[in-house]
Amino acid sequence: MTRVFSGVKPTGNLTLGNYLGAMRRWAAVDQHQADALFCVVDLHALTVEHDPARVRRLSRQAASLLLATGLDPELCTVFVQSHVDEHARLSYLLECVATDGEMRRMIQYREKAARERERGGSVRLSLLTYPVLMAADILAYGTDEVPVGDDQAQHVELARDLAVRFNRRYGYTFVVPRATHPTVATRVMNLQDPASKMGKSEDVGPGIVYLLDEPDVVRKKVLRAVTDSGREVVYDREARPGLANLLEILAACTGGNPSELSGVYESYGALKKDTAEAVVEVLRPVQERHKALCADPGYVEEVLRDGAERARAMARPTVDAAYRAIGLLPAAADIEVTAQG
């Protein structure tokens, strides 16, 4: 069975973009068709300035929302990255295989480092090396496929390169993963800046619909969405990005087609109203399930504990094999277990 790994980073509240772009597919497709792992990658949240209490809160919230969107711990593995030591163990080994040049070519590092230099500051070392940790997240589990958007494809390519390089130098150890780009995923753009993705980490404001926004807040944000000059409702991503974003969101929420939907409306106002109601209805069951999960925190903790145990059992043989392959001396306890086995 194909093994799939995906993660969410607790650096901000999860958005409609996260749901329509990835999380909905994880629940509807991936957990049923693959041996799937879904991880709250909390270690990645430490690469930038952060409030420890906020990271803990967002990590718990992200885990609850993964379950609220329909992930079933009987069908897939849901866990928190820092609960499985193998991620950090493998990351250092892969740092010993990666090169400085590879890290400095990573787009996100270059962009964030440049912004900090303009402010007279400097980024954390972990921001430079976190793509290696991401590679460890993937390779530790023998992952076959990594569903990603275009902005993350470079990181999967790095994981592939490191796996191939390690295998050639030290013997076959890692499955070489491949990036997949699900055709049903929706790229949701910022409602106030349709040229930018609806992100969760640094952006704030009326252009972002969060999964836990109240219905009236959702309606207000959608009704105030930026559109384009002209009056005719047409679907044209290049010439009318604001309008196209609304049509794509409506299509994703209702199962329609953006081009066909554009012929249904004669005014922007009617399109915005229907899009707002469609988003409210899509989020309603997620919010209801999240509310129930918050009322039963013990259940979420149990899921995460069981998920971490399952993930650890999957990852440890591969990571232990990597330690042996690269030349590290096995611990005495490991030697004893091997002898007894």
CSV table of C-alpha atoms in Angstrom, one decimal:
chain,number,residue,atom,x,y,z
A,1,MET,CA,0.0,0.0,0.0
A,2,THR,CA,1.3,3.4,-0.9
A,3,ARG,CA,2.5,5.4,2.1
A,4,VAL,CA,1.7,9.1,2.2
A,5,PHE,CA,3.0,11.7,4.6
A,6,SER,CA,1.6,15.2,5.1
A,7,GLY,CA,2.0,17.9,7.8
A,8,VAL,CA,0.6,21.1,9.1
A,9,LYS,CA,2.8,23.7,10.8
A,10,PRO,CA,1.3,25.4,13.9
A,11,THR,CA,2.5,28.9,13.2
A,12,GLY,CA,-1.0,30.3,12.7
A,13,ASN,CA,-4.6,29.5,12.7
A,14,LEU,CA,-5.6,27.1,9.9
A,15,THR,CA,-7.4,28.6,7.0
A,16,LEU,CA,-10.0,27.9,4.3
A,17,GLY,CA,-7.0,27.6,2.0
A,18,ASN,CA,-5.5,24.8,4.1
A,19,TYR,CA,-8.8,23.0,4.1
A,20,LEU,CA,-9.8,23.2,0.4
A,21,GLY,CA,-6.2,22.9,-0.7
A,22,ALA,CA,-5.2,19.9,1.3
A,23,MET,CA,-7.0,18.8,4.4
A,24,ARG,CA,-10.3,17.9,2.8
A,25,ARG,CA,-8.6,15.6,0.4
A,26,TRP,CA,-6.6,14.0,3.2
A,27,ALA,CA,-9.9,13.0,4.8
A,28,ALA,CA,-11.9,12.1,1.7
A,29,VAL,CA,-9.2,10.3,-0.3
A,30,ASP,CA,-5.8,9.8,1.1
A,31,GLN,CA,-6.7,8.1,4.4
A,32,HIS,CA,-8.8,5.6,2.5
A,33,GLN,CA,-6.4,4.8,-0.4
A,34,ALA,CA,-3.0,4.9,1.3
A,35,ASP,CA,-1.1,4.1,4.5
A,36,ALA,CA,-1.3,7.7,5.5
A,37,LEU,CA,0.4,9.7,8.2
A,38,PHE,CA,-0.7,13.3,9.2
A,39,CYS,CA,1.6,15.2,11.5
A,40,VAL,CA,1.5,18.5,13.4
A,41,VAL,CA,5.1,19.6,12.6
A,42,ASP,CA,5.6,21.7,15.7
A,43,LEU,CA,9.4,21.6,15.5
A,44,HIS,CA,9.2,23.7,12.3
A,45,ALA,CA,7.4,26.4,14.2
A,46,LEU,CA,10.6,27.1,16.2
A,47,THR,CA,12.5,28.4,13.2
A,48,VAL,CA,11.1,31.9,13.7
A,49,GLU,CA,10.4,34.1,16.7
A,50,HIS,CA,7.5,32.6,18.6
A,51,ASP,CA,5.6,32.5,21.9
A,52,PRO,CA,5.9,29.0,23.5
A,53,ALA,CA,2.4,29.1,24.9
A,54,ARG,CA,1.0,30.0,21.5
A,55,VAL,CA,2.8,27.2,19.7
A,56,ARG,CA,1.4,24.7,22.2
A,57,ARG,CA,-2.1,26.1,21.8
A,58,LEU,CA,-1.9,26.1,18.0
A,59,SER,CA,-0.5,22.6,18.0
A,60,ARG,CA,-3.4,21.3,20.0
A,61,GLN,CA,-5.8,23.2,17.8
A,62,ALA,CA,-4.2,21.9,14.6
A,63,ALA,CA,-4.5,18.3,15.9
A,64,SER,CA,-8.1,18.8,16.8
A,65,LEU,CA,-8.9,20.3,13.4
A,66,LEU,CA,-7.2,17.5,11.6
A,67,LEU,CA,-9.7,15.2,13.4
A,68,ALA,CA,-12.6,17.6,12.9
A,69,THR,CA,-12.1,17.6,9.1
A,70,GLY,CA,-12.7,13.9,9.1
A,71,LEU,CA,-9.4,12.1,9.7
A,72,ASP,CA,-10.1,8.8,11.4
A,73,PRO,CA,-7.4,7.4,13.7
A,74,GLU,CA,-8.6,3.9,12.8
A,75,LEU,CA,-7.7,4.6,9.2
A,76,CYS,CA,-4.6,6.8,9.4
A,77,THR,CA,-1.9,7.9,11.9
A,78,VAL,CA,-2.3,11.4,13.4
A,79,PHE,CA,0.5,12.6,15.7
A,80,VAL,CA,2.7,15.5,16.7
A,81,GLN,CA,6.3,15.7,15.3
A,82,SER,CA,8.1,16.4,18.5
A,83,HIS,CA,6.5,13.3,20.1
A,84,VAL,CA,8.6,11.1,17.8
A,85,ASP,CA,12.3,11.4,18.5
A,86,GLU,CA,13.2,9.8,15.2
A,87,HIS,CA,12.5,13.1,13.3
A,88,ALA,CA,15.3,14.9,15.1
A,89,ARG,CA,17.6,11.8,15.1
A,90,LEU,CA,17.4,11.5,11.4
A,91,SER,CA,17.6,15.2,10.7
A,92,TYR,CA,21.2,15.4,12.0
A,93,LEU,CA,22.3,12.5,9.8
A,94,LEU,CA,20.8,14.2,6.8
A,95,GLU,CA,22.6,17.4,7.7
A,96,CYS,CA,25.8,15.4,7.3
A,97,VAL,CA,24.8,14.5,3.8
A,98,ALA,CA,23.3,17.9,2.7
A,99,THR,CA,25.5,20.8,1.6
A,100,ASP,CA,25.6,24.4,2.6
A,101,GLY,CA,24.9,25.5,-1.0
A,102,GLU,CA,21.7,23.4,-1.2
A,103,MET,CA,20.3,25.0,1.9
A,104,ARG,CA,21.1,28.5,0.9
A,105,ARG,CA,19.3,28.0,-2.5
A,106,MET,CA,16.0,27.2,-0.8
A,107,ILE,CA,13.6,29.9,-1.8
A,108,GLN,CA,11.9,30.4,1.6
A,109,TYR,CA,15.3,30.8,3.3
A,110,ARG,CA,16.5,33.3,0.7
A,111,GLU,CA,13.3,35.4,0.9
A,112,LYS,CA,13.1,35.5,4.7
A,113,ALA,CA,16.8,36.0,5.2
A,114,ALA,CA,16.7,39.0,2.8
A,115,ARG,CA,13.8,40.6,4.6
A,116,GLU,CA,15.7,40.2,7.9
A,117,ARG,CA,18.8,41.7,6.5
A,118,GLU,CA,16.9,44.7,5.3
A,119,ARG,CA,15.7,45.2,8.9
A,120,GLY,CA,19.2,44.9,10.2
A,121,GLY,CA,18.6,41.5,11.7
A,122,SER,CA,19.4,37.9,11.1
A,123,VAL,CA,17.4,34.7,10.9
A,124,ARG,CA,17.9,31.6,13.1
A,125,LEU,CA,20.1,28.8,11.9
A,126,SER,CA,17.2,26.4,12.1
A,127,LEU,CA,15.5,28.4,9.2
A,128,LEU,CA,18.5,27.4,7.1
A,129,THR,CA,18.4,23.8,8.0
A,130,TYR,CA,14.7,23.1,8.4
A,131,PRO,CA,14.3,21.7,4.9
A,132,VAL,CA,16.6,18.9,6.1
A,133,LEU,CA,14.2,18.3,9.0
A,134,MET,CA,11.4,18.2,6.5
A,135,ALA,CA,13.3,15.6,4.5
A,136,ALA,CA,13.7,13.6,7.7
A,137,ASP,CA,9.9,13.8,8.3
A,138,ILE,CA,9.4,12.2,4.9
A,139,LEU,CA,12.2,9.7,4.7
A,140,ALA,CA,11.8,8.3,8.2
A,141,TYR,CA,8.6,6.6,7.2
A,142,GLY,CA,9.5,5.2,3.9
A,143,THR,CA,7.1,7.6,2.3
A,144,ASP,CA,6.2,7.0,-1.3
A,145,GLU,CA,4.1,10.1,-2.0
A,146,VAL,CA,4.1,13.6,-0.5
A,147,PRO,CA,1.0,15.7,-1.6
A,148,VAL,CA,2.3,19.3,-1.9
A,149,GLY,CA,1.5,22.6,-3.6
A,150,ASP,CA,4.0,24.2,-6.0
A,151,ASP,CA,5.5,26.2,-3.1
A,152,GLN,CA,6.7,23.1,-1.4
A,153,ALA,CA,7.9,21.1,-4.4
A,154,GLN,CA,11.5,22.2,-3.9
A,155,HIS,CA,11.5,20.6,-0.4
A,156,VAL,CA,10.4,17.3,-1.7
A,157,GLU,CA,13.1,17.5,-4.4
A,158,LEU,CA,15.7,18.0,-1.6
A,159,ALA,CA,14.3,14.9,0.2
A,160,ARG,CA,14.7,12.9,-3.0
A,161,ASP,CA,18.3,14.2,-3.6
A,162,LEU,CA,19.3,13.4,0.0
A,163,ALA,CA,17.8,9.9,-0.1
A,164,VAL,CA,19.6,9.1,-3.4
A,165,ARG,CA,22.9,10.5,-2.1
A,166,PHE,CA,22.7,8.6,1.2
A,167,ASN,CA,21.8,5.4,-0.6
A,168,ARG,CA,24.7,5.7,-3.0
A,169,ARG,CA,27.2,6.5,-0.3
A,170,TYR,CA,26.2,4.2,2.5
A,171,GLY,CA,23.9,1.5,1.0
A,172,TYR,CA,20.3,1.4,0.2
A,173,THR,CA,18.4,2.8,3.2
A,174,PHE,CA,15.6,5.2,2.1
A,175,VAL,CA,12.7,5.0,-0.2
A,176,VAL,CA,13.0,7.8,-2.7
A,177,PRO,CA,9.7,9.8,-2.4
A,178,ARG,CA,7.8,11.7,-5.1
A,179,ALA,CA,5.8,14.8,-4.9
A,180,THR,CA,2.2,14.6,-6.0
A,181,HIS,CA,-0.1,17.5,-7.0
A,182,PRO,CA,-3.7,16.5,-6.4
A,183,THR,CA,-5.9,17.7,-9.3
A,184,VAL,CA,-8.9,18.2,-7.0
A,185,ALA,CA,-7.0,20.6,-4.7
A,186,THR,CA,-7.9,24.3,-4.8
A,187,ARG,CA,-5.4,27.1,-4.5
A,188,VAL,CA,-7.2,29.7,-2.4
A,189,MET,CA,-6.0,33.2,-2.7
A,190,ASN,CA,-6.2,36.1,-0.2
A,191,LEU,CA,-9.5,37.8,-0.5
A,192,GLN,CA,-7.9,41.2,-0.3
A,193,ASP,CA,-4.9,40.4,-2.4
A,194,PRO,CA,-5.8,37.7,-5.0
A,195,ALA,CA,-2.2,37.6,-6.2
A,196,SER,CA,-1.1,36.1,-2.9
A,197,LYS,CA,-2.0,32.7,-1.4
A,198,MET,CA,-4.3,32.7,1.7
A,199,GLY,CA,-1.5,31.9,4.2
A,200,LYS,CA,-1.6,31.4,7.9
A,201,SER,CA,1.9,32.2,9.2
A,202,GLU,CA,2.4,35.9,8.8
A,203,ASP,CA,-0.7,37.3,7.2
A,204,VAL,CA,-3.6,38.7,9.2
A,205,GLY,CA,-6.6,40.7,8.3
A,206,PRO,CA,-9.9,40.6,6.3
A,207,GLY,CA,-8.4,38.6,3.4
A,208,ILE,CA,-8.1,35.4,5.3
A,209,VAL,CA,-10.9,33.1,6.3
A,210,TYR,CA,-10.0,30.9,9.2
A,211,LEU,CA,-11.5,27.5,9.8
A,212,LEU,CA,-12.9,28.7,13.2
A,213,ASP,CA,-14.2,32.0,12.0
A,214,GLU,CA,-17.8,32.6,13.1
A,215,PRO,CA,-20.4,32.5,10.2
A,216,ASP,CA,-21.0,36.3,10.3
A,217,VAL,CA,-17.2,36.9,10.2
A,218,VAL,CA,-16.9,34.6,7.2
A,219,ARG,CA,-19.8,36.4,5.4
A,220,LYS,CA,-18.2,39.8,6.1
A,221,LYS,CA,-14.8,38.8,4.8
A,222,VAL,CA,-16.2,37.3,1.6
A,223,LEU,CA,-18.6,40.1,0.9
A,224,ARG,CA,-15.7,42.6,1.2
A,225,ALA,CA,-13.5,40.6,-1.1
A,226,VAL,CA,-11.6,42.5,-3.8
A,227,THR,CA,-12.9,42.0,-7.3
A,228,ASP,CA,-11.9,43.5,-10.6
A,229,SER,CA,-12.9,46.4,-12.9
A,230,GLY,CA,-15.9,45.7,-15.1
A,231,ARG,CA,-19.3,44.4,-14.4
A,232,GLU,CA,-19.5,41.1,-16.3
A,233,VAL,CA,-18.9,38.0,-14.3
A,234,VAL,CA,-16.3,36.0,-16.2
A,235,TYR,CA,-13.7,33.4,-15.2
A,236,ASP,CA,-10.3,34.6,-16.2
A,237,ARG,CA,-7.5,33.8,-13.7
A,238,GLU,CA,-5.0,36.2,-15.4
A,239,ALA,CA,-7.2,39.2,-16.2
A,240,ARG,CA,-9.7,38.9,-13.4
A,241,PRO,CA,-7.9,37.3,-10.5
A,242,GLY,CA,-10.2,38.5,-7.7
A,243,LEU,CA,-13.3,37.3,-9.5
A,244,ALA,CA,-11.6,34.0,-10.4
A,245,ASN,CA,-10.7,33.4,-6.8
A,246,LEU,CA,-14.4,33.8,-5.7
A,247,LEU,CA,-15.5,31.5,-8.5
A,248,GLU,CA,-12.9,28.9,-7.6
A,249,ILE,CA,-13.9,29.0,-3.9
A,250,LEU,CA,-17.6,28.6,-4.8
A,251,ALA,CA,-16.8,25.8,-7.1
A,252,ALA,CA,-14.7,24.0,-4.5
A,253,CYS,CA,-17.4,24.4,-1.9
A,254,THR,CA,-20.3,23.2,-4.1
A,255,GLY,CA,-18.6,20.8,-6.5
A,256,GLY,CA,-19.2,23.0,-9.5
A,257,ASN,CA,-17.0,24.3,-12.2
A,258,PRO,CA,-15.7,27.9,-12.1
A,259,SER,CA,-16.2,28.6,-15.8
A,260,GLU,CA,-19.8,27.2,-15.7
A,261,LEU,CA,-20.6,29.1,-12.5
A,262,SER,CA,-19.5,32.4,-14.1
A,263,GLY,CA,-22.4,32.1,-16.5
A,264,VAL,CA,-24.9,31.9,-13.7
A,265,TYR,CA,-24.3,35.3,-12.2
A,266,GLU,CA,-25.1,38.7,-13.5
A,267,SER,CA,-23.6,40.7,-10.6
A,268,TYR,CA,-20.6,40.6,-8.3
A,269,GLY,CA,-22.9,41.0,-5.3
A,270,ALA,CA,-24.9,37.9,-6.0
A,271,LEU,CA,-21.7,35.9,-6.6
A,272,LYS,CA,-20.2,37.1,-3.3
A,273,LYS,CA,-23.4,36.3,-1.4
A,274,ASP,CA,-23.6,32.7,-2.7
A,275,THR,CA,-19.9,32.2,-2.1
A,276,ALA,CA,-20.1,33.4,1.5
A,277,GLU,CA,-23.0,31.1,2.2
A,278,ALA,CA,-21.2,28.2,0.5
A,279,VAL,CA,-18.1,28.7,2.7
A,280,VAL,CA,-20.2,29.0,5.9
A,281,GLU,CA,-21.9,25.6,5.0
A,282,VAL,CA,-18.6,23.9,4.2
A,283,LEU,CA,-17.1,25.0,7.5
A,284,ARG,CA,-20.2,24.3,9.6
A,285,PRO,CA,-19.6,20.5,10.2
A,286,VAL,CA,-15.8,21.1,10.8
A,287,GLN,CA,-16.6,23.7,13.4
A,288,GLU,CA,-19.2,21.5,15.0
A,289,ARG,CA,-16.9,18.5,15.3
A,290,HIS,CA,-14.1,20.8,16.6
A,291,LYS,CA,-16.4,22.1,19.3
A,292,ALA,CA,-17.2,18.5,20.4
A,293,LEU,CA,-13.5,17.6,20.4
A,294,CYS,CA,-12.6,20.6,22.5
A,295,ALA,CA,-15.2,19.3,25.0
A,296,ASP,CA,-13.4,16.0,25.2
A,297,PRO,CA,-9.6,16.8,25.3
A,298,GLY,CA,-8.8,13.4,26.7
A,299,TYR,CA,-9.8,11.8,23.4
A,300,VAL,CA,-7.5,14.1,21.4
A,301,GLU,CA,-4.6,13.3,23.8
A,302,GLU,CA,-5.3,9.6,23.4
A,303,VAL,CA,-5.3,9.8,19.6
A,304,LEU,CA,-2.0,11.7,19.6
A,305,ARG,CA,-0.4,9.3,22.1
A,306,ASP,CA,-1.5,6.3,20.1
A,307,GLY,CA,-0.5,8.0,16.9
A,308,ALA,CA,3.0,8.8,18.2
A,309,GLU,CA,3.5,5.2,19.3
A,310,ARG,CA,2.4,3.9,15.9
A,311,ALA,CA,4.6,6.5,14.1
A,312,ARG,CA,7.6,5.7,16.2
A,313,ALA,CA,7.3,2.0,15.4
A,314,MET,CA,7.2,2.8,11.7
A,315,ALA,CA,10.2,5.2,11.8
A,316,ARG,CA,12.6,3.5,14.2
A,317,PRO,CA,13.7,0.6,12.0
A,318,THR,CA,14.6,3.0,9.1
A,319,VAL,CA,16.3,5.5,11.3
A,320,ASP,CA,18.3,2.8,13.2
A,321,ALA,CA,19.3,1.4,9.8
A,322,ALA,CA,20.5,4.8,8.8
A,323,TYR,CA,22.6,5.1,12.0
A,324,ARG,CA,24.3,1.8,11.2
A,325,ALA,CA,24.8,2.6,7.6
A,326,ILE,CA,26.5,5.9,8.2
A,327,GLY,CA,29.0,4.3,10.6
A,328,LEU,CA,27.7,5.0,14.1
A,329,LEU,CA,28.3,2.4,16.8
A,330,PRO,CA,25.1,0.7,18.0
A,331,ALA,CA,24.2,1.2,21.6
A,332,ALA,CA,24.9,-1.7,24.0
A,333,ALA,CA,21.2,-2.3,24.5
A,334,ASP,CA,20.7,-2.5,20.7
A,335,ILE,CA,23.5,-5.0,20.4
A,336,GLU,CA,22.0,-7.2,23.2
A,337,VAL,CA,18.6,-7.1,21.6
A,338,THR,CA,20.0,-8.1,18.2
A,339,ALA,CA,22.0,-11.0,19.8
A,340,GLN,CA,18.9,-12.2,21.6
A,341,GLY,CA,16.8,-12.0,18.4
